[in-house]
Every structure is written in C-alpha cells, then in structure tokens.
C-alpha cells in the first residue's frame, strides 16, 4: 500500500476540524435533511427493538412463572374441593392451607406489583434524548408532501409505495398517514390534510398496536372535522364532529365545537377562515420545470474539448451541450469512482443543515433548501488540488480566488427552489461589503454529481427549459454573468426534489476578479458565452 492510499481517507480532515473550531458549537442536526446522516437512526432503532424484545422476554418469564404456579395451585385446590373434610383432616394439608393463605398470597401480591423490565425502561429513557424531535418529524412530513406536489403524484400511490410509476418495496402505515395529515392541518393546508386523513381508515390495520401508539377513531374523526371546518366544508365538519361526539358523549369541548360549526353554517363565508395562501410560486415553477417533457434543441452536439488548456491536447474531456442560450455544458467522466468515494467518505462526520444565503442575512428556513453540507478546503490534499486543476482544464478560468468545494447530501424530498448563484454585485451597491467583494461575484458554477439518483433529483433551468439528471462522475458547467459582467437571468436553476435515492453533489463557485485578463468584459456583440467552440 502506497503513501497516497494511506493518506486518502483523511482527505480534507484538517480543514473540517478547523471549520468546526471557527464555527464554535455545532449546528443542531436535522435528521431528514440528509440520507447519510439518517443512517445512525437505523442502528438506533435496532437497539430499541432489541431492548423491547428483552422487555418482552422479562414479561414472558414472569408470565411463565405465574402460569406454572397457577397449574400447581389449582391441582391442590381441586383435590381439596373433592372432599374438604377429608382433605383438612390431614394436619399437613390444614397447616399448608393456612400458611399459604397467610404468607404466599401476600408474597404473590408483592410479585404482581413488582415492575417488569425495569432495566429496559431505564435504557429507553436514556436513549430517548437521541430520538428524532417534533421538528424532525415535521421536516420528514414536508419532504413527502414536497415529493407529492413537485411531481404531482397520487396520494394513494404514495401510500402504497408507487412513486412516479415505479413500485417500491415499501408502504405507509395508518400512523404514518395520520402524521402527514396532522402536519398539513397544523401548517394551514386543510384541503391537502383532508386528502391524507381520509386514507387513514382505509389503511388502518393496526388494531394489535397499543392504544398509546395506534390511531384512535375519535382522534381521526375530530381531526377530519377540523380540516373540513377550516376548508369551509361546514356540513361535512358537523357530521364528523357529531360522530366523534357519539364516541365521547361527555366531552364538553366537542359539544361546544358542534355549536360553533352550526353557527358558521348559518353565517356568510368569512374570508379569514379560508386556507392561508402562502407564496408557492417558486414551488409551482419548480414542479413545472421538473415535470416538463423537453424537446431536444437543434444545433446541439457532443465533442472532445482539446483547446481550453494545453494539457487537454493529451487528455481531452468529453463534453455534451445541454443548451446554447445560456450555454450549459455537461462534462462526462471527470471524476473517477475512487475519487468520489474519497470525497464522501468522511462527509457524515461534520454535516450541517444547508442554509440559503441572501445579501442581508443567512436564512436557515428549511423549506427553501433541504440538504446538509460541508465545506472542503481543496488545497489541503493532493486530491483536492488535482480536482481544482481539472476544473481549470474544463473552464479555462483562474481558480486562485474561487471558493472552497461544498459537498452536499440531500434527504427526504431534498430540493432547492429556483435561485441564482450570483450575488449581483454590479447593480446592488448594498451588497458590496467585504465578505462578497473578496474575489468578486460568482462568474460561473461547476456542479459535480457524486452519485446516481434512482428517481428525481434533476437539475433544471426553468427559464431556459433545460433539465439534467444526476449521473455519478459527470459535472455541469455554466456562466452566471454575461460577457459584460452583468447577471444572466437565464442561469436561474433549481434542484428538483429527490424521490428515491441518496443525492450527492459537489459545487465549485468561480469568482470573477481573477479572470480579469482571461475573460475581459467585452461588448455583448463581440463576445461569446464560453471559451469553448
């Protein structure tokens, strides 16, 4: 084994450690934002199942002891009942009966009240802090809802594990469906909540579950009634609430709620009761872009790039034109499987929630982008420097002021709404602060795909109507600024929601200042959008 192979697993580890020190306390993990960081939850569930099995064994052991002794005691008692006088005439039998009633049954009382599986209960309380929290469940629910909306999937198909026409070996339980419906109602989407909650009764086959876990009929009826009320379907809401009241006839809150619905039925529709309309324009645009059947533009071709740098004369790169306006290029086989494995090997060690950067603040609101990431200093290893040189060969740009690599892994329904990569420094002077002026604006983007994605996860350009599906080892390249240094509105792009699979990407943003003599700002009519031709 050579020195490189020994050092390779530690790829970028020093830079990650420094990053942790700089950032201080690690950001709170959000499990569903990255497939790779959900792996420990599988191991945790196995521990909990094993613990529950030990609890069941403890209960079973106690039950076996009780049942064996019941049989023994019943045989003795039946013998006494056949001839009580004759039985008690024997002093040993009489003595034993008195002693049993005086001592044994007090002992049985103590044995019955003795808790079973105390150590297993303590274990579960200890592991409780490692369980996903309410916010994790909400994020997972939003991920499923996003997949359904992004690809316009049928809810019944999702529940049965049929995603975009492909049947998976998975399905949703009644408690799963109920959780999604409850989440939708709590996030002011009653119409969608009704669709999900109506499926609960159809798929409810979990009567064997304890009452503390299973979906209770009265809770389902009440939630459905509230959803219909907020959706202004008052007659349906009243029928459901009255059915719930039959199960809980002494519930004063239900009686009061029935009266409120009756009053609403007799009053004109109140606009304040309508479902809150949030701004979902970007999500609708994303759904159109990710589901569009695009025609192949004319004039596109594949070629070998020999000319960007001298090195490519010896080892040309395979290039596919995705589109010309703007020019988006897809490079094939630019990363080897070994390089990809090395990059993502340590990724789960320090994965943070991916935030969305604006010029005024960093927005950690997760509905814009759902992923986890880490920054990688490319100068900290030979592999990083080698990939950096390869980017120079691909683009022809000077990368001395370019940003660090950003490795990203998407989670349940992982996506990024339509956005631009540039900072727009040329027109918005409020953004010209030190953080953004170092290196200038982002002139171009290189997006490496580190994994295939089973379903979904495409990169789409809504304005240009391009769509590219991830394939491990390929890389997309496009310009964010035009030849005059102004922003290119056609560079707007989105990461379509991942339906199935683990999506890994690595991004390199190239800054403009180092390109002063490589790609000067030319009049639009004399310039081209790329140095390749």
Coordinates of C-alpha atoms in Angstrom, one line a residue:
X1 CA 0.0 0.0 0.0
X2 CA 1.5 3.3 -1.0
X3 CA 1.5 6.6 0.9
X4 CA -1.3 8.2 -1.1
X5 CA -3.7 5.4 -0.3
X6 CA -2.9 5.7 3.4
X7 CA -3.4 9.4 3.4
X8 CA -6.5 9.4 1.2
X9 CA -9.1 8.5 3.8
X10 CA -8.1 11.7 5.7
X11 CA -9.0 13.8 2.7
X12 CA -9.7 17.4 3.9
X13 CA -10.0 16.3 7.6
X14 CA -7.8 19.1 8.8
X15 CA -9.9 21.7 7.1
X16 CA -13.1 20.2 8.6
X17 CA -11.6 20.4 12.1
X18 CA -10.6 24.0 11.6
X19 CA -14.1 24.7 10.3
X20 CA -15.6 23.2 13.5
X21 CA -13.4 25.4 15.7
X22 CA -14.3 28.5 13.8
X23 CA -18.0 27.9 13.9
X24 CA -18.0 27.0 17.6
X25 CA -20.9 25.0 18.8
X26 CA -22.1 22.6 16.1
X27 CA -25.4 23.4 14.5
X28 CA -28.3 21.2 15.7
X29 CA -28.8 18.3 13.4
X30 CA -31.9 17.9 11.3
X31 CA -32.1 14.2 10.5
X32 CA -34.3 14.2 7.4
X33 CA -32.2 16.7 5.6
X34 CA -29.5 14.2 4.6
X35 CA -29.8 10.5 3.8
X36 CA -26.3 9.8 5.1
X37 CA -26.9 11.4 8.5
X38 CA -30.1 9.2 8.9
X39 CA -28.1 6.0 8.9
X40 CA -27.5 6.2 12.7
X41 CA -31.2 6.2 13.2
X42 CA -31.4 2.7 11.6
X43 CA -28.9 1.5 14.2
X44 CA -30.7 3.3 17.0
X45 CA -34.0 1.6 16.0
X46 CA -32.3 -1.8 16.1
X47 CA -31.1 -1.1 19.7
X48 CA -34.6 0.0 20.7
X49 CA -36.1 -3.2 19.1
X50 CA -33.6 -5.4 20.9
X51 CA -34.4 -3.5 24.2
X52 CA -38.1 -4.0 23.7
X53 CA -37.5 -7.7 23.0
X54 CA -35.6 -8.0 26.2
X55 CA -38.6 -6.3 27.9
X56 CA -40.9 -8.9 26.3
X57 CA -38.7 -11.7 27.5
X58 CA -38.8 -10.4 31.0
X59 CA -42.6 -10.2 30.9
X60 CA -42.8 -13.6 29.3
X61 CA -40.5 -15.1 32.1
X62 CA -42.8 -13.6 34.7
X63 CA -45.9 -14.9 32.9
X64 CA -44.4 -18.4 32.7
X65 CA -43.7 -18.4 36.4
X66 CA -47.2 -17.3 37.2
X67 CA -48.8 -19.8 34.9
X68 CA -46.8 -22.8 36.1
X69 CA -47.7 -22.0 39.7
X70 CA -51.4 -21.5 38.9
X71 CA -51.5 -25.0 37.5
X72 CA -49.8 -26.4 40.6
X73 CA -52.1 -24.4 43.0
X74 CA -55.2 -25.3 41.0
X75 CA -54.4 -29.0 41.2
X76 CA -54.0 -28.8 45.0
X77 CA -57.2 -26.7 45.4
X78 CA -59.3 -29.2 43.2
X79 CA -58.1 -32.1 45.4
X80 CA -59.3 -30.2 48.5
X81 CA -62.7 -29.4 46.9
X82 CA -63.4 -33.1 46.2
X83 CA -63.6 -33.8 49.9
X84 CA -62.8 -30.7 52.0
X85 CA -63.3 -32.5 55.4
X86 CA -61.2 -35.5 54.4
X87 CA -58.5 -33.1 53.0
X88 CA -58.4 -30.9 56.1
X89 CA -58.4 -33.9 58.4
X90 CA -54.8 -34.4 57.5
X91 CA -52.9 -31.9 59.6
X92 CA -50.3 -31.4 57.0
X93 CA -52.9 -30.2 54.5
X94 CA -54.6 -28.0 57.0
X95 CA -51.3 -26.4 58.1
X96 CA -50.2 -25.9 54.4
X97 CA -53.5 -24.1 53.6
X98 CA -53.2 -21.7 56.5
X99 CA -49.6 -21.0 55.7
X100 CA -50.3 -20.4 52.0
X101 CA -53.1 -18.0 52.7
X102 CA -51.1 -16.2 55.3
X103 CA -47.8 -16.0 53.6
X104 CA -47.8 -17.0 49.9
X105 CA -50.6 -14.7 48.8
X106 CA -49.0 -11.7 50.4
X107 CA -45.9 -12.7 48.5
X108 CA -47.9 -13.0 45.3
X109 CA -49.2 -9.5 45.8
X110 CA -45.7 -8.2 46.1
X111 CA -44.6 -10.2 43.0
X112 CA -47.6 -8.9 40.9
X113 CA -46.9 -5.2 41.7
X114 CA -43.2 -5.6 41.1
X115 CA -42.3 -3.8 37.8
X116 CA -41.2 -5.9 34.9
X117 CA -38.2 -4.9 32.7
X118 CA -37.1 -2.0 34.9
X119 CA -33.6 -2.0 33.3
X120 CA -35.2 -1.9 29.8
X121 CA -37.4 1.0 30.8
X122 CA -34.3 2.8 32.1
X123 CA -32.5 2.1 28.8
X124 CA -35.3 3.5 26.8
X125 CA -35.4 6.7 28.9
X126 CA -31.7 7.0 28.4
X127 CA -32.0 6.7 24.5
X128 CA -34.9 9.0 24.4
X129 CA -32.7 12.0 24.0
X130 CA -31.3 10.6 20.8
X131 CA -34.7 10.1 19.2
X132 CA -35.9 12.5 16.5
X133 CA -37.7 15.5 17.8
X134 CA -41.0 17.1 16.6
X135 CA -39.2 19.3 14.2
X136 CA -37.5 16.2 12.6
X137 CA -41.0 14.7 12.0
X138 CA -42.3 17.9 10.6
X139 CA -39.3 18.1 8.2
X140 CA -39.9 14.5 7.1
X141 CA -43.6 15.2 6.5
X142 CA -42.8 18.2 4.5
X143 CA -40.3 16.1 2.4
X144 CA -43.1 13.7 1.5
X145 CA -45.6 16.5 0.7
X146 CA -42.9 18.1 -1.4
X147 CA -42.4 14.9 -3.5
X148 CA -46.1 14.6 -3.9
X149 CA -46.5 18.2 -5.1
X150 CA -43.3 18.5 -7.0
X151 CA -44.2 15.5 -9.2
X152 CA -48.0 15.7 -8.9
X153 CA -48.2 12.2 -7.6
X154 CA -51.4 10.4 -6.5
X155 CA -51.6 10.2 -2.7
X156 CA -52.9 6.6 -2.8
X157 CA -50.0 5.6 -4.9
X158 CA -47.5 7.2 -2.5
X159 CA -49.1 5.3 0.4
X160 CA -48.8 2.0 -1.5
X161 CA -45.2 2.7 -2.4
X162 CA -45.8 3.5 -6.1
X163 CA -43.7 6.6 -6.9
X164 CA -43.8 8.1 -10.3
X165 CA -45.0 4.8 -11.8
X166 CA -42.3 2.6 -10.1
X167 CA -43.4 0.2 -7.3
X168 CA -41.1 0.2 -4.3
X169 CA -40.9 -2.4 -1.6
X170 CA -42.3 0.0 0.9
X171 CA -45.6 1.4 2.0
X172 CA -47.1 3.8 4.6
X173 CA -48.9 2.7 7.8
X174 CA -52.0 4.3 9.1
X175 CA -50.0 6.1 11.7
X176 CA -47.6 7.4 9.0
X177 CA -50.6 8.7 7.0
X178 CA -52.1 10.3 10.1
X179 CA -48.9 12.1 11.0
X180 CA -48.7 13.7 7.5
X181 CA -52.4 14.7 7.6
X182 CA -52.0 16.2 11.1
X183 CA -48.9 18.1 9.9
X184 CA -50.7 19.6 6.9
X185 CA -53.6 20.7 9.1
X186 CA -51.2 22.4 11.5
X187 CA -49.5 24.2 8.6
X188 CA -52.7 25.7 7.3
X189 CA -53.3 23.3 4.4
X190 CA -56.7 21.8 5.3
X191 CA -57.6 20.7 1.7
X192 CA -54.5 18.6 1.5
X193 CA -54.9 17.4 5.1
X194 CA -58.4 16.0 4.2
X195 CA -57.0 14.0 1.3
X196 CA -54.4 12.3 3.6
X197 CA -56.6 11.8 6.6
X198 CA -59.4 10.2 4.5
X199 CA -56.9 7.4 3.7
X200 CA -56.2 6.6 7.4
X201 CA -59.3 4.5 7.9
X202 CA -58.8 2.7 4.6
X203 CA -55.3 1.6 5.6
X204 CA -55.9 1.1 9.3
X205 CA -54.9 -2.5 10.0
X206 CA -53.0 -1.9 13.2
X207 CA -55.5 -3.0 15.9
X208 CA -52.7 -5.0 17.5
X209 CA -50.9 -1.9 18.4
X210 CA -51.2 -0.5 22.0
X211 CA -53.7 2.4 22.4
X212 CA -50.8 4.8 23.1
X213 CA -49.5 4.2 19.5
X214 CA -52.4 3.4 17.2
X215 CA -54.7 5.9 15.6
X216 CA -57.8 6.3 17.7
X217 CA -61.1 6.6 15.9
X218 CA -62.3 9.6 17.9
X219 CA -59.0 11.5 17.2
X220 CA -59.2 10.8 13.5
X221 CA -62.9 12.0 13.3
X222 CA -62.0 15.2 15.3
X223 CA -59.0 16.0 13.1
X224 CA -61.0 15.4 9.9
X225 CA -63.8 17.6 11.2
X226 CA -61.4 20.4 12.0
X227 CA -59.9 20.1 8.5
X228 CA -63.3 20.3 6.9
X229 CA -64.2 23.3 9.1
X230 CA -61.0 25.2 8.1
X231 CA -61.7 24.3 4.5
X232 CA -65.2 25.8 5.0
X233 CA -66.9 22.4 4.3
X234 CA -69.2 23.0 7.3
X235 CA -71.8 20.3 6.7
X236 CA -69.1 17.6 6.5
X237 CA -67.4 19.1 9.5
X238 CA -70.6 18.9 11.6
X239 CA -71.4 15.3 10.6
X240 CA -67.8 14.2 11.5
X241 CA -67.9 16.2 14.8
X242 CA -71.2 14.6 15.8
X243 CA -69.8 11.1 15.0
X244 CA -66.9 11.9 17.3
X245 CA -69.3 13.1 20.0
X246 CA -71.0 9.7 20.0
X247 CA -67.7 8.2 20.9
X248 CA -67.0 10.8 23.6
X249 CA -70.5 11.9 24.7
X250 CA -69.3 13.8 27.8
X251 CA -66.6 15.9 26.1
X252 CA -67.7 19.5 26.6
X253 CA -65.2 20.8 24.0
X254 CA -66.8 18.7 21.3
X255 CA -70.3 19.9 22.2
X256 CA -69.0 23.5 22.0
X257 CA -67.3 22.8 18.7
X258 CA -70.5 21.4 17.2
X259 CA -72.4 24.6 18.2
X260 CA -69.6 26.8 16.6
X261 CA -69.9 24.9 13.3
X262 CA -73.7 25.2 13.4
X263 CA -73.3 29.0 13.8
X264 CA -70.8 29.1 10.9
X265 CA -73.2 27.2 8.7
X266 CA -75.7 29.9 9.1
X267 CA -73.4 32.8 8.5
X268 CA -71.8 34.1 5.2
X269 CA -68.4 32.8 4.4
X270 CA -65.7 34.6 6.3
X271 CA -62.5 35.3 4.3
X272 CA -60.5 34.9 7.5
X273 CA -61.4 31.2 7.7
X274 CA -60.1 30.4 4.2
X275 CA -56.9 28.5 3.9
X276 CA -53.9 30.8 4.2
X277 CA -52.4 31.4 0.9
X278 CA -48.6 31.4 1.1
X279 CA -46.3 32.3 -1.8
X280 CA -45.8 29.0 -3.6
X281 CA -44.9 30.5 -6.9
X282 CA -41.4 29.1 -6.8
X283 CA -42.6 25.7 -5.9
X284 CA -45.2 25.7 -8.7
X285 CA -42.5 26.9 -11.1
X286 CA -40.3 24.1 -9.8
X287 CA -43.0 21.5 -10.4
X288 CA -43.4 22.6 -14.0
X289 CA -39.6 22.6 -14.6
X290 CA -39.1 19.2 -13.0
X291 CA -42.0 17.5 -14.8
X292 CA -41.7 19.1 -18.3
X293 CA -41.1 16.9 -21.3
X294 CA -38.5 18.9 -23.0
X295 CA -37.8 18.8 -26.8
X296 CA -34.2 18.4 -27.8
X297 CA -33.0 21.8 -29.0
X298 CA -31.5 21.8 -32.5
X299 CA -27.8 22.6 -33.1
X300 CA -26.5 20.7 -30.0
X301 CA -23.7 18.2 -30.2
X302 CA -21.1 16.3 -28.2
X303 CA -17.4 16.8 -28.7
X304 CA -14.0 16.4 -27.2
X305 CA -12.6 19.5 -25.6
X306 CA -8.9 19.8 -26.8
X307 CA -8.4 23.5 -26.6
X308 CA -9.1 25.1 -23.2
X309 CA -5.7 24.2 -21.8
X310 CA -2.5 22.7 -23.3
X311 CA -3.0 19.6 -21.1
X312 CA -6.2 18.7 -22.9
X313 CA -4.3 18.0 -26.1
X314 CA -3.0 14.9 -24.3
X315 CA -6.2 14.1 -22.4
X316 CA -9.3 15.7 -23.9
X317 CA -12.5 15.9 -22.0
X318 CA -15.9 14.5 -23.2
X319 CA -18.4 17.4 -23.4
X320 CA -22.2 17.4 -24.1
X321 CA -24.0 20.6 -24.9
X322 CA -27.2 20.8 -22.8
X323 CA -28.2 24.2 -24.3
X324 CA -26.8 27.2 -26.0
X325 CA -28.7 30.2 -24.5
X326 CA -27.4 30.1 -21.9
X327 CA -24.6 27.8 -22.7
X328 CA -24.7 24.9 -20.3
X329 CA -22.2 22.1 -20.7
X330 CA -22.2 18.6 -19.2
X331 CA -18.7 17.0 -18.8
X332 CA -18.6 13.2 -18.7
X333 CA -16.3 11.0 -16.7
X334 CA -14.5 13.9 -15.0
X335 CA -14.4 12.2 -11.6
X336 CA -13.4 8.6 -11.0
X337 CA -15.3 6.2 -8.7
X338 CA -12.3 6.2 -6.3
X339 CA -12.2 10.0 -6.2
X340 CA -15.9 10.1 -5.5
X341 CA -15.5 7.5 -2.7
X342 CA -12.7 9.5 -1.1
X343 CA -14.7 12.8 -1.2
X344 CA -17.8 11.4 0.5
X345 CA -16.0 9.0 2.9
X346 CA -15.8 11.5 5.7
X347 CA -18.9 13.6 4.8
X348 CA -21.1 12.2 7.6
X349 CA -18.6 13.3 10.3
X350 CA -19.5 17.0 10.1
X351 CA -22.7 17.6 8.1
X352 CA -24.6 20.8 8.7
X353 CA -28.0 22.0 7.6
X354 CA -27.7 23.7 4.3
X355 CA -28.7 27.4 4.6
X356 CA -29.8 29.8 1.9
X357 CA -27.6 32.9 1.6
X358 CA -29.1 36.3 0.9
X359 CA -27.2 39.6 0.9
X360 CA -28.9 40.7 4.1
X361 CA -28.8 37.5 6.1
X362 CA -28.3 33.8 6.1
X363 CA -31.7 32.1 6.0
X364 CA -31.9 28.8 7.7
X365 CA -35.6 28.4 6.8
X366 CA -35.6 24.8 5.6
X367 CA -38.4 25.0 3.0
X368 CA -36.1 26.8 0.5
X369 CA -33.4 24.1 0.6
X370 CA -33.4 20.8 2.3
X371 CA -29.9 19.3 2.5
X372 CA -26.8 19.0 4.6
X373 CA -23.3 20.1 3.6
X374 CA -19.7 20.6 4.5
X375 CA -17.0 23.0 3.1
X376 CA -13.8 21.4 1.9
X377 CA -10.5 23.2 1.6
X378 CA -9.2 21.9 -1.8
X379 CA -5.6 22.9 -1.0
X380 CA -5.4 20.6 1.9
X381 CA -4.8 17.4 -0.1
X382 CA -3.4 16.2 -3.4
X383 CA -6.9 15.0 -4.5
X384 CA -8.3 18.5 -3.9
X385 CA -5.6 20.2 -5.9
X386 CA -5.9 17.6 -8.7
X387 CA -9.7 18.3 -9.0
X388 CA -9.0 22.0 -8.9
X389 CA -6.6 21.7 -11.8
X390 CA -9.2 19.7 -13.7
X391 CA -11.8 22.4 -13.2
X392 CA -9.3 24.8 -14.7
X393 CA -8.9 22.5 -17.7
X394 CA -12.7 22.3 -18.0
X395 CA -13.4 26.1 -17.7
X396 CA -10.2 27.9 -18.6
X397 CA -10.6 30.0 -15.6
X398 CA -8.1 31.0 -12.9
X399 CA -9.3 29.4 -9.6
X400 CA -6.9 31.1 -7.2
X401 CA -9.8 33.2 -5.6
X402 CA -12.5 30.6 -6.2
X403 CA -14.5 29.3 -3.2
X404 CA -13.9 26.0 -1.3
X405 CA -15.7 22.9 -2.5
X406 CA -19.1 22.4 -1.0
X407 CA -20.2 18.8 -0.7
X408 CA -24.0 18.3 -0.3
X409 CA -26.2 15.4 0.5
X410 CA -30.0 15.6 0.2
X411 CA -32.5 14.0 2.4
X412 CA -36.2 13.1 2.2
X413 CA -37.6 15.0 -0.7
X414 CA -34.4 17.1 -0.8
X415 CA -34.6 20.1 -3.1
X416 CA -33.6 23.7 -3.7
X417 CA -36.1 26.1 -5.1
X418 CA -35.3 28.1 -8.2
X419 CA -32.4 30.5 -7.5
X420 CA -29.4 32.3 -8.9
X421 CA -25.8 31.6 -7.8
X422 CA -24.5 35.2 -8.4
X423 CA -24.5 37.9 -5.7
X424 CA -25.5 40.7 -8.2
X425 CA -22.7 43.0 -7.0
X426 CA -22.7 45.1 -10.2
X427 CA -26.1 46.7 -9.5
X428 CA -26.8 46.4 -5.8
X429 CA -24.2 48.5 -4.0
X430 CA -25.6 47.5 -0.6
X431 CA -24.0 44.1 -1.2
X432 CA -20.6 45.5 -1.7
X433 CA -19.2 44.5 1.7
X434 CA -16.0 42.8 2.5
X435 CA -17.4 39.3 2.5
X436 CA -18.7 39.4 -1.0
X437 CA -16.1 41.7 -2.6
X438 CA -13.3 39.2 -1.9
X439 CA -12.8 37.6 -5.3
X440 CA -15.8 39.5 -6.8
X441 CA -19.1 38.0 -8.0
X442 CA -19.6 34.3 -8.9
X443 CA -18.9 34.3 -12.6
X444 CA -19.5 30.6 -13.2
X445 CA -20.6 27.4 -11.4
X446 CA -19.3 23.8 -11.7
X447 CA -21.7 21.2 -10.2
X448 CA -20.2 17.7 -9.8
X449 CA -22.6 14.8 -9.4
X450 CA -21.1 12.3 -6.9
X451 CA -23.9 9.7 -7.2
X452 CA -26.7 8.4 -9.4
X453 CA -30.2 9.1 -8.2
X454 CA -32.8 6.4 -8.6
X455 CA -35.7 8.8 -9.1
X456 CA -35.9 12.6 -9.2
X457 CA -33.1 14.9 -8.1
X458 CA -32.6 16.6 -11.5
X459 CA -31.1 20.0 -12.1
X460 CA -33.5 22.1 -14.1
X461 CA -33.2 25.6 -15.6
X462 CA -36.8 26.9 -15.6
X463 CA -36.2 30.0 -17.7
X464 CA -34.2 28.1 -20.3
X465 CA -36.2 24.8 -20.1
X466 CA -33.1 22.6 -19.6
X467 CA -33.2 19.5 -17.3
X468 CA -30.2 17.3 -16.4
X469 CA -30.4 14.1 -14.4
X470 CA -27.6 13.2 -12.0
X471 CA -25.0 10.6 -13.1
X472 CA -22.0 9.9 -10.9
X473 CA -18.8 11.3 -12.3
X474 CA -20.4 14.0 -14.5
X475 CA -20.3 17.8 -14.0
X476 CA -22.4 20.7 -15.2
X477 CA -20.7 24.0 -16.1
X478 CA -22.5 27.3 -16.8
X479 CA -21.9 31.1 -16.5
X480 CA -23.8 33.2 -14.0
X481 CA -22.6 36.5 -15.6
X482 CA -22.7 37.5 -19.2
X483 CA -19.8 38.8 -21.2
X484 CA -20.2 42.4 -19.9
X485 CA -20.1 41.2 -16.3
X486 CA -23.8 41.6 -15.7
X487 CA -26.1 39.0 -14.2
X488 CA -27.5 36.3 -16.6
X489 CA -31.2 35.8 -15.7
X490 CA -31.3 32.6 -17.8
X491 CA -28.9 31.0 -15.3
X492 CA -31.7 30.6 -12.8
X493 CA -31.8 26.9 -11.8
X494 CA -33.4 24.5 -9.3
X495 CA -32.6 21.2 -7.7
X496 CA -35.7 19.0 -8.2
X497 CA -36.9 17.0 -5.2
X498 CA -35.3 13.6 -4.7
X499 CA -38.0 10.9 -4.9
X500 CA -35.8 7.9 -4.2
X501 CA -32.1 7.6 -3.7
X502 CA -29.2 9.5 -2.0
X503 CA -28.1 12.5 -4.0
X504 CA -24.5 13.7 -3.5
X505 CA -23.2 16.8 -5.3
X506 CA -20.1 18.9 -5.0
X507 CA -20.2 22.6 -6.1
X508 CA -17.4 25.0 -7.1
X509 CA -18.2 28.7 -7.5
X510 CA -15.7 30.6 -9.5
X511 CA -15.1 34.3 -8.7
X512 CA -14.7 36.9 -11.4
X513 CA -11.8 39.1 -10.3
X514 CA -9.1 36.5 -11.1
X515 CA -10.5 36.3 -14.6
X516 CA -9.7 39.9 -15.5
X517 CA -7.2 39.0 -18.2
X518 CA -8.6 35.6 -19.0
X519 CA -12.2 36.7 -19.8
X520 CA -12.3 40.5 -20.1
X521 CA -15.6 42.3 -20.2
X522 CA -16.4 42.7 -23.9
X523 CA -19.2 44.4 -25.7
X524 CA -22.1 41.9 -26.0
X525 CA -22.0 41.8 -29.8
X526 CA -18.3 40.9 -29.9
X527 CA -18.3 38.3 -27.1
X528 CA -19.3 34.7 -26.8
X529 CA -20.7 32.9 -23.8
X530 CA -17.9 30.5 -23.5
X531 CA -14.3 30.0 -24.4
X532 CA -15.1 26.6 -25.9
X533 CA -16.1 26.4 -29.6

